[in-house]
mmCIF file of C-alpha atoms and ligand atoms in Angstrom:
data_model
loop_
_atom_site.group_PDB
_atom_site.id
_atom_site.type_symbol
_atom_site.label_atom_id
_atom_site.label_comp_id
_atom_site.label_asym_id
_atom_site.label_seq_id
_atom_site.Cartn_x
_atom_site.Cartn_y
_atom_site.Cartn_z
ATOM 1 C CA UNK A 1 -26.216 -6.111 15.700
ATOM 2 C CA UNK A 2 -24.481 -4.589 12.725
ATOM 3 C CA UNK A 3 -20.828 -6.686 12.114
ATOM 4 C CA UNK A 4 -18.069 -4.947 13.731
ATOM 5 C CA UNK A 5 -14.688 -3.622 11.735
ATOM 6 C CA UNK A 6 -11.415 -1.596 12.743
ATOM 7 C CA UNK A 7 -8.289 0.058 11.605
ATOM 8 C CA UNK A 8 -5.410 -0.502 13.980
ATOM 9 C CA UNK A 9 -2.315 1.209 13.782
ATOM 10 C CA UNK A 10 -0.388 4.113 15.798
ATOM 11 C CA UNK A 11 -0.903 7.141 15.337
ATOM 12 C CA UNK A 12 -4.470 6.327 13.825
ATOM 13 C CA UNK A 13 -6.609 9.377 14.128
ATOM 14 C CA UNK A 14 -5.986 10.630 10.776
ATOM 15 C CA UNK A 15 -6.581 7.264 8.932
ATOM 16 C CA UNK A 16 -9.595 8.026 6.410
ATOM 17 C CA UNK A 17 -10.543 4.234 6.418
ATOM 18 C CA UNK A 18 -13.277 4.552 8.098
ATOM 19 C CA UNK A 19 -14.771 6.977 5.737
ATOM 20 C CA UNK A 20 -14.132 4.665 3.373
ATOM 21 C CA UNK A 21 -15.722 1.390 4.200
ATOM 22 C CA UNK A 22 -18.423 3.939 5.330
ATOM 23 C CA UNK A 23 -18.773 4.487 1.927
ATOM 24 C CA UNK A 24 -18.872 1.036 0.464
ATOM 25 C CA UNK A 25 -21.140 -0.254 3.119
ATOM 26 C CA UNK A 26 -24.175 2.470 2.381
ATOM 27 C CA UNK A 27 -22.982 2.027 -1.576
ATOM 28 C CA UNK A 28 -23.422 -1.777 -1.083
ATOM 29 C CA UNK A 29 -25.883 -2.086 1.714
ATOM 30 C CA UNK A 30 -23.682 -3.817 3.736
ATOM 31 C CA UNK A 31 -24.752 -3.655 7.408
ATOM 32 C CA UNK A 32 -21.373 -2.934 9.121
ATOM 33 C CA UNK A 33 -19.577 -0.579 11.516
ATOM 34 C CA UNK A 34 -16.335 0.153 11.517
ATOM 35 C CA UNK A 35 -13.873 1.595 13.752
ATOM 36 C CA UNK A 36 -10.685 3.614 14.393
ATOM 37 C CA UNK A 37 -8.336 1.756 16.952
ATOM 38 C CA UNK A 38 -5.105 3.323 17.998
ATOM 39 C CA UNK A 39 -3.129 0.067 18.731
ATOM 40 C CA UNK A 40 -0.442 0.009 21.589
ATOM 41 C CA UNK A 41 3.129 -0.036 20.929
ATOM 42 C CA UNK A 42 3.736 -2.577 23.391
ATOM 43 C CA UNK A 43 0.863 -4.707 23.052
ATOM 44 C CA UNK A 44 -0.857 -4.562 19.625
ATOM 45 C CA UNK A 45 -0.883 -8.455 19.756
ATOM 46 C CA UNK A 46 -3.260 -8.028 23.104
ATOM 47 C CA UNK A 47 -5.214 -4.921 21.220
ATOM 48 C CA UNK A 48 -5.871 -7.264 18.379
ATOM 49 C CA UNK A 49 -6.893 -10.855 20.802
ATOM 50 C CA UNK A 50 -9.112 -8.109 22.181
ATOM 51 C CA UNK A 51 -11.344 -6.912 19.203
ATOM 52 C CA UNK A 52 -11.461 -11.004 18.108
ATOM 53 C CA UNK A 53 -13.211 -11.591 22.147
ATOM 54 C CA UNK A 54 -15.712 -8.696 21.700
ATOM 55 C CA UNK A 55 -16.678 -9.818 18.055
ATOM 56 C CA UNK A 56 -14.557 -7.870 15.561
ATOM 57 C CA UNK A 57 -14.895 -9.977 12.400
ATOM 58 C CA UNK A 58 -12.050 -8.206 10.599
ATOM 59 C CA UNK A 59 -9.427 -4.934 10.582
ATOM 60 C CA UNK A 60 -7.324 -3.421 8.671
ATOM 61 C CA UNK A 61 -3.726 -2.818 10.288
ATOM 62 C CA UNK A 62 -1.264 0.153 9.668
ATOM 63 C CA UNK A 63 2.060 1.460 10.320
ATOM 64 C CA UNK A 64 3.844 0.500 12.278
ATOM 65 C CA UNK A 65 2.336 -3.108 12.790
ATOM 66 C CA UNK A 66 2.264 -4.706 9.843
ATOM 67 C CA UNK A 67 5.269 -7.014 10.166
ATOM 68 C CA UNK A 68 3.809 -7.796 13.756
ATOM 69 C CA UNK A 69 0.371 -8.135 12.416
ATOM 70 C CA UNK A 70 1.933 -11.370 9.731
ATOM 71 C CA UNK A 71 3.847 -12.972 12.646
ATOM 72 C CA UNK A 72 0.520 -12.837 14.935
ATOM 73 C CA UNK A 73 -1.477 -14.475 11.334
ATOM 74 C CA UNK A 74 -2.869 -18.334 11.779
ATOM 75 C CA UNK A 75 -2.916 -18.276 7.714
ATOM 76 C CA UNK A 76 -1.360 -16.144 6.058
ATOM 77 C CA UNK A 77 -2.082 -15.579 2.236
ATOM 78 C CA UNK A 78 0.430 -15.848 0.313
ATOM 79 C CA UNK A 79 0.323 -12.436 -1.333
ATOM 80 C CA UNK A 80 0.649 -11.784 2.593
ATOM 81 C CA UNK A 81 4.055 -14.226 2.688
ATOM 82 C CA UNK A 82 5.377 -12.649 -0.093
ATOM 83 C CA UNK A 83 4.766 -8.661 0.888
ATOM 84 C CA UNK A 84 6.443 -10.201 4.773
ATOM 85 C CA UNK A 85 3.098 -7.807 6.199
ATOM 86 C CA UNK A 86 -0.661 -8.351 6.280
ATOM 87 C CA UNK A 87 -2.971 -5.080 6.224
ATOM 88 C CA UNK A 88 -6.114 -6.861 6.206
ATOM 89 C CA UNK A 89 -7.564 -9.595 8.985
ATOM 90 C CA UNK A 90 -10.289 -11.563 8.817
ATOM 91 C CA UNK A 91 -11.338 -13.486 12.225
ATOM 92 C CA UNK A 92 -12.857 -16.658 11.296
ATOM 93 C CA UNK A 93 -13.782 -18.503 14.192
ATOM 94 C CA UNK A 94 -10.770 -18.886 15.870
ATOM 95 C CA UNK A 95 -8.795 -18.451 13.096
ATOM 96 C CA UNK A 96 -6.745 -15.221 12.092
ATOM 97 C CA UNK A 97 -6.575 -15.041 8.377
ATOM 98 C CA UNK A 98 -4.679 -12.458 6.925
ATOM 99 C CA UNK A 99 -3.754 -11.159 3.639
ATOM 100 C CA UNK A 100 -1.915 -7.626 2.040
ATOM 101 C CA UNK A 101 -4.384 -5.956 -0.188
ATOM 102 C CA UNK A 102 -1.592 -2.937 -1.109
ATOM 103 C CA UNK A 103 -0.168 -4.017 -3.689
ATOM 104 C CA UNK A 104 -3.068 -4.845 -5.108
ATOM 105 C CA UNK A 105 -4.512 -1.424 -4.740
ATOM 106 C CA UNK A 106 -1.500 0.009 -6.531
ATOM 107 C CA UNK A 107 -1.943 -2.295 -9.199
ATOM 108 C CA UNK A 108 -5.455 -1.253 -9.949
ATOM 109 C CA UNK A 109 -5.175 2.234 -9.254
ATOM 110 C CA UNK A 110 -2.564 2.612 -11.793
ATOM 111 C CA UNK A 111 -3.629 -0.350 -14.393
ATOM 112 C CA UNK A 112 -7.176 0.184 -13.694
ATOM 113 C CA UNK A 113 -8.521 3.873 -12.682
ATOM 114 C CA UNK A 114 -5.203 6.018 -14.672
ATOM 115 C CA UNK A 115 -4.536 2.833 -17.449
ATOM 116 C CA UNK A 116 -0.563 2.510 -17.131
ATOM 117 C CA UNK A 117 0.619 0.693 -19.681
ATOM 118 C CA UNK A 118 2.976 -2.357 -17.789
ATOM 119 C CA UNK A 119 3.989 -4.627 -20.074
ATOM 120 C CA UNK A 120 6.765 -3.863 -20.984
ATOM 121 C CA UNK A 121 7.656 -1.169 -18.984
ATOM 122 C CA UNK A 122 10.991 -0.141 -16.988
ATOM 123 C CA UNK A 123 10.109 1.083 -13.110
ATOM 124 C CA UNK A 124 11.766 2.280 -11.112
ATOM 125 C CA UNK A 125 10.760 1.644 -7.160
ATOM 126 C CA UNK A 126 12.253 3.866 -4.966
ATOM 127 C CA UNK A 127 12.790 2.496 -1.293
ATOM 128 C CA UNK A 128 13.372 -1.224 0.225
ATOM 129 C CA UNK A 129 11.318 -0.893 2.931
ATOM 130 C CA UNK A 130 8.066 -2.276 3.703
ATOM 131 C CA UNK A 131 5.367 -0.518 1.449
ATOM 132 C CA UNK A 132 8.508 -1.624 -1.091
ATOM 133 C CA UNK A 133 8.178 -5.169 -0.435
ATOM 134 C CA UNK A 134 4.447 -5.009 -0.329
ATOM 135 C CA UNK A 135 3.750 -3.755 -3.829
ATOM 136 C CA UNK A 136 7.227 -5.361 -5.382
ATOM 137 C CA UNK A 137 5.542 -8.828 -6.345
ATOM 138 C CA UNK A 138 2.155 -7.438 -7.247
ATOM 139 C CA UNK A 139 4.196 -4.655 -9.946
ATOM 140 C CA UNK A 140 6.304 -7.808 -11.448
ATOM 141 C CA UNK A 141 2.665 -9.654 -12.340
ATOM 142 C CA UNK A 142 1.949 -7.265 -14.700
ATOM 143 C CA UNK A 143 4.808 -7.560 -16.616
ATOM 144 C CA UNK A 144 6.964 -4.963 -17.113
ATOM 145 C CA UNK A 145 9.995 -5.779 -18.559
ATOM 146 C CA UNK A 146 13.141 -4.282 -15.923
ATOM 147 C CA UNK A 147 12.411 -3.238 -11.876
ATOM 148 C CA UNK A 148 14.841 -1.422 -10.412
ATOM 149 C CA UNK A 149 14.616 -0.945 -7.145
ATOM 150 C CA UNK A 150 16.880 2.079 -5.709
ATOM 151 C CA UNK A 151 17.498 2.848 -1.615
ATOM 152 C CA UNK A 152 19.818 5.112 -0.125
ATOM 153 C CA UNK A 153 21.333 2.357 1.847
ATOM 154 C CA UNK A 154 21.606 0.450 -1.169
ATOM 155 C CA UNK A 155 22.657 -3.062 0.161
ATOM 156 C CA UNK A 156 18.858 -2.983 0.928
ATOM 157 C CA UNK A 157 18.008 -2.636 -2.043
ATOM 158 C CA UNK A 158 20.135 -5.507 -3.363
ATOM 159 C CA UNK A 159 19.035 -7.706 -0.410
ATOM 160 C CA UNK A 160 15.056 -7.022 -1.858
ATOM 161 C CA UNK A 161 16.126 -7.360 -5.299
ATOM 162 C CA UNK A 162 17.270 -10.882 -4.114
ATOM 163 C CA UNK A 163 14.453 -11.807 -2.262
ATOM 164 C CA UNK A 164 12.577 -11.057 -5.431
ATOM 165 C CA UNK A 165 14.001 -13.916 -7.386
ATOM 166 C CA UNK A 166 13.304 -12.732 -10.815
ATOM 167 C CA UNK A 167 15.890 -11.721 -13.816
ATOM 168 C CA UNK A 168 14.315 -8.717 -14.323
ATOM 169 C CA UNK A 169 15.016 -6.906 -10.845
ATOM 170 C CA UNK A 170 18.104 -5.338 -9.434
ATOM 171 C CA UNK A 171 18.797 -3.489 -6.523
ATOM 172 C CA UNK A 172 21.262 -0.429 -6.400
ATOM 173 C CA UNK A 173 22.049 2.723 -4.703
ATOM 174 C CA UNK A 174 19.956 5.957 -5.494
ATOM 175 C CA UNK A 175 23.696 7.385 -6.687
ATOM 176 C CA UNK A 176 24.158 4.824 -9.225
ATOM 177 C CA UNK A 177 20.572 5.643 -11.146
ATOM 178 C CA UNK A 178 22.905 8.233 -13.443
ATOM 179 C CA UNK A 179 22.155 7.848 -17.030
ATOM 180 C CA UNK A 180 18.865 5.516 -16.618
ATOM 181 C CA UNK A 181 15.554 6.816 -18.030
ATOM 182 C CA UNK A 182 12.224 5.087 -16.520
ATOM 183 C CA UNK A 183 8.434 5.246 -17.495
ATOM 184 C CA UNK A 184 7.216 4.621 -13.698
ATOM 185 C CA UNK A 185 8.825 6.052 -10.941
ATOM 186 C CA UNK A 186 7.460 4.589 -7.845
ATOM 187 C CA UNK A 187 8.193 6.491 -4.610
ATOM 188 C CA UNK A 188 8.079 3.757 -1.107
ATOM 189 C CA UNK A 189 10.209 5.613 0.321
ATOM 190 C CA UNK A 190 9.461 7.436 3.826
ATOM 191 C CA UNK A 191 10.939 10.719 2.978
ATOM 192 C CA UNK A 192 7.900 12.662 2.230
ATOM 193 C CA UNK A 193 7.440 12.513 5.912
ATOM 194 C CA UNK A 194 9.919 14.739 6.277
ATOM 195 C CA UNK A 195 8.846 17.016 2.964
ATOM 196 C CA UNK A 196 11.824 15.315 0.898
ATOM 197 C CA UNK A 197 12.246 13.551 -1.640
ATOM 198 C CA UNK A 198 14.921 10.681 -2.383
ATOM 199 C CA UNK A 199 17.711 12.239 -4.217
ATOM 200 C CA UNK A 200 17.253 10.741 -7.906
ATOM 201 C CA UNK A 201 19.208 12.227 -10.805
ATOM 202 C CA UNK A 202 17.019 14.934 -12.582
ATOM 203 C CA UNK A 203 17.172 12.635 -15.562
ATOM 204 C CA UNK A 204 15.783 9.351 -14.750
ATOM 205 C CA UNK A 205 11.750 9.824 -15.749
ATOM 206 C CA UNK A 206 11.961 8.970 -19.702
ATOM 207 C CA UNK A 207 9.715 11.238 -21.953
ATOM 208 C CA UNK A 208 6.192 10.418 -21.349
ATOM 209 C CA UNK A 209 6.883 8.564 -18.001
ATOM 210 C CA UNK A 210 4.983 8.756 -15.308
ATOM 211 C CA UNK A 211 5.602 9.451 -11.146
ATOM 212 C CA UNK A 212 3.397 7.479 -8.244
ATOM 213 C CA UNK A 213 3.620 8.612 -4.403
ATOM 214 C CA UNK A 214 2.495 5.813 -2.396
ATOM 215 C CA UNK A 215 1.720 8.901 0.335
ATOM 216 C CA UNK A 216 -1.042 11.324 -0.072
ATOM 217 C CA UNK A 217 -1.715 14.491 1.467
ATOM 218 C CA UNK A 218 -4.495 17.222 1.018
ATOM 219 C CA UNK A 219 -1.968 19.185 -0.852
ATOM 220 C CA UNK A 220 0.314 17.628 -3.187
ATOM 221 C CA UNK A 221 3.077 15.744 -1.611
ATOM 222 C CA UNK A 222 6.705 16.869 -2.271
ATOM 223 C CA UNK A 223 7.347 13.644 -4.623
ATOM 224 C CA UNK A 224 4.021 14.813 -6.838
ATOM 225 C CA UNK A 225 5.624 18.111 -7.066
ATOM 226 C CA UNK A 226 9.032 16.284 -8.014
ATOM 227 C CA UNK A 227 7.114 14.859 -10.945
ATOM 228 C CA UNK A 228 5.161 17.908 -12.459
ATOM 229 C CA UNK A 229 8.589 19.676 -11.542
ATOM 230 C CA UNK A 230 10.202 17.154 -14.270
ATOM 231 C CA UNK A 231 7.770 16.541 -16.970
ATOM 232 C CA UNK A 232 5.921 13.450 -15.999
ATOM 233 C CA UNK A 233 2.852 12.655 -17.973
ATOM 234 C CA UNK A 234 1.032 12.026 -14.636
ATOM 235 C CA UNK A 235 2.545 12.757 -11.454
ATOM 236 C CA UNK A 236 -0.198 10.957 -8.946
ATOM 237 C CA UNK A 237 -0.441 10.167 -5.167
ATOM 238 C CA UNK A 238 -1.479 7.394 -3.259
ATOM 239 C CA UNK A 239 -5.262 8.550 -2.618
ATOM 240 C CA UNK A 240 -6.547 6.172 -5.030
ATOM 241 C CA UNK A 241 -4.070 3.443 -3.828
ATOM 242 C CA UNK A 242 -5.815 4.248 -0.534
ATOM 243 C CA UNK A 243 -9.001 3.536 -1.634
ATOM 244 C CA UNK A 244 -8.467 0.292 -3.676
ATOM 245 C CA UNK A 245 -6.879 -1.688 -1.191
ATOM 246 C CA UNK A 246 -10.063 -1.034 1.297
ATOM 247 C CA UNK A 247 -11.878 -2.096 -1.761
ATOM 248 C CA UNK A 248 -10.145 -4.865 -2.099
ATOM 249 C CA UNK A 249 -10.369 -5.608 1.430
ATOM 250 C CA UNK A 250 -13.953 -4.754 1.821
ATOM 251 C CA UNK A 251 -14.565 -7.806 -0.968
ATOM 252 C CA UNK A 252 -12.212 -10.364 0.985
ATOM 253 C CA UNK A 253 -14.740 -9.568 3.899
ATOM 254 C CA UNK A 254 -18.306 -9.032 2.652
ATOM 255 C CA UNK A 255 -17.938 -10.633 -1.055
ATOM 256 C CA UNK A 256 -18.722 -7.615 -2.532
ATOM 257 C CA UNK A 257 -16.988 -5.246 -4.745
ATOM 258 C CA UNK A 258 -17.552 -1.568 -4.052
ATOM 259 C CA UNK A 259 -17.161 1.112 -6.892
ATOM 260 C CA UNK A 260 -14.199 2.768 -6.061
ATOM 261 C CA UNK A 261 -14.301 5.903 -8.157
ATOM 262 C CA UNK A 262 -17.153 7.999 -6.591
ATOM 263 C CA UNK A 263 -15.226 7.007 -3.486
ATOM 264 C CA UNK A 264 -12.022 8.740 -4.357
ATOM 265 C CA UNK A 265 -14.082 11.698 -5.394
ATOM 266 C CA UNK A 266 -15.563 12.101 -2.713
ATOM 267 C CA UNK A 267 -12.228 11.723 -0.627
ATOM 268 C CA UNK A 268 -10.818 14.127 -3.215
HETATM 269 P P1 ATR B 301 8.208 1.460 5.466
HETATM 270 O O1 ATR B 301 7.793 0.207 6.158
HETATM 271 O O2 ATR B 301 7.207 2.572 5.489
HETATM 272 O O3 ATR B 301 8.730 1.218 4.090
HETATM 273 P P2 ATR B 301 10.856 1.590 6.574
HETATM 274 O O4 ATR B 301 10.984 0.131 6.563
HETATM 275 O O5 ATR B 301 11.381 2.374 7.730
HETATM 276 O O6 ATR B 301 9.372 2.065 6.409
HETATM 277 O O7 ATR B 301 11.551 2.139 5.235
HETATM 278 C C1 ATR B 301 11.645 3.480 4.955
HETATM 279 C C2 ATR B 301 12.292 3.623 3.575
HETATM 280 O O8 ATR B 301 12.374 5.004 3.259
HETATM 281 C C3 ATR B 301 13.705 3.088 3.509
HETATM 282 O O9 ATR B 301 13.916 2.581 2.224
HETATM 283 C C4 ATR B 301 14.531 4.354 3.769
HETATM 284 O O10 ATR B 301 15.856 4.291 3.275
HETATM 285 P P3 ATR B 301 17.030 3.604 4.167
HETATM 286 O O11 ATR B 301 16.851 2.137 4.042
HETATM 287 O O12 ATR B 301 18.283 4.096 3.551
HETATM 288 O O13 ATR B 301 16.818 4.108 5.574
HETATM 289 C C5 ATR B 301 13.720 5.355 3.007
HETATM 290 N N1 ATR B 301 13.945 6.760 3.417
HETATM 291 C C6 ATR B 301 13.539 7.352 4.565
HETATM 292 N N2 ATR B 301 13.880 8.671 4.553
HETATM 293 C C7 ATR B 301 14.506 8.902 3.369
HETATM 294 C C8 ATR B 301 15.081 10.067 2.756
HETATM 295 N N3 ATR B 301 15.076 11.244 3.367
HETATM 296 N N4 ATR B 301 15.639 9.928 1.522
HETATM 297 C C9 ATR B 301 15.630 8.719 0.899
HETATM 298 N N5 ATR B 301 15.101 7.596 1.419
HETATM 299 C C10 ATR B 301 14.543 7.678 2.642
#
């Protein structure tokens, strides 16, 4: 019997990871299935203890049960202690490992498929919630040189900034961002849900900087069409972030790394 893999989250029918590892398995040979899940609200820890009793040797979780899915970890990684979320178990045994593969998947869709330049670099992350957290240590790695992160309940944003640890991070308001000029403008924030976009001075994106929506959408998203709108050098969405934390995921499982880019193509 072919090994057995989910996505859990709620709602779940639109996720596009199963596509995905659909993808890497027939790319990679991999004999695998894997499987949508739309976890309870009540009881994703039962939804979860479930899967493990019928087999499931891994999943990928989703909003909203991220948080819940590190508290209900045996081990978790410490890129998964740092982020405060896992999005990616592995059922060992008994054991629940998990890990966060997202900020990761930033990290290499931007350093690795687009070549951002990081060292160096000022960023700007927008949000200090939890796709924030998740890619905040990941971006300081590759060493830019000031993060600021920016929320519109800014004693968030300080409280992140603290957690952080680092000299090179603050936290502030989105109103106090006036007269600051950024090459990477990272949007975590959930307000494309509702077609917005944080309210950032028009000035903030320094010549030749670039924008990043951690959402994705078959049409551009309203904080891609903030960056063309405002002269980025490459305004891009989160489709290739997407696609490199399943990667990324897909290795932690099966010990193989899938090419990613005919992936996103074909996603495309
Ligand atoms: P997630 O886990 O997806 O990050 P979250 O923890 O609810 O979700 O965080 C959502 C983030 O989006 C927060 O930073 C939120 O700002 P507040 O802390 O002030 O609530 C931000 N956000 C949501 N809607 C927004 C909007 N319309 N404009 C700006 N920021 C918004």
């Amino acid at each position: 019997m072919s090994d057995r893999y989910a996505v859990i989250g709620n709602p779940i029918e639109h996720s596009r990871s199963p596509e995905i590892h659909a993808a890497f398995a027939r790319q990679t040979g991999q004999d695998m299935v894997y499987e949508r899940i739309l976890g309870s609200l009540d009881d994703f820890e039962g939804d979860v203890r479930r899967f493990i009793a019928e087999g499931g040797r891994g999943m990928n979780v989703t909003v909203p049960f991220k948080e819940r899915a590190f508290r209900l970890a045996d081990e978790p990684s410490e890129r998964a202690q740092r982020a405060g979320a896992v999005n990616t178990f592995t059922f060992d045994g008994d054991r629940v490992l998990g890990d966060n593969t997202d900020g990761a998947g930033l990290v290499r869709d931007l350093g690795c498929n687009h070549r951002f330049a990081f060292a160096g670099s000022r960023i700007l992350l927008l949000g200090a919630g939890g796709a924030s957290r998740g890619v905040l240590f990941p971006l300081l790695e590759e060493g830019p040189d000031q993060l600021v992160i920016a929320n519109r309940t800014a004693s968030k944003a300080v409280e992140l900034a603290e957690l952080a640890g680092d000299v090179r991070v603050t936290g502030c308001g989105l109103d106090e961002l006036r007269g600051r000029r950024f090459d990477l403008i990272v949007n975590g924030t959930a307000a494309g849900l509702q077609g917005a976009v944080p309210a950032i001075p028009d000035d903030c994106l320094a010549s030749g900087g670039w924008t990043y929506d951690m959402m994705y959408g078959s049409e551009p998203t309203a904080f891609v069409r903030w960056g063309q709108a405002h002269g980025a050098a490459r305004a891009l969405d989160g489709l290739g972030m997407l696609v490199e934390q399943a990667a990324e995921s897909f290795f932690l499982w099966r010990g193989v790394m899938p090419d990613t880019a005919p992936v996103i193509e074909m996603l495309r």
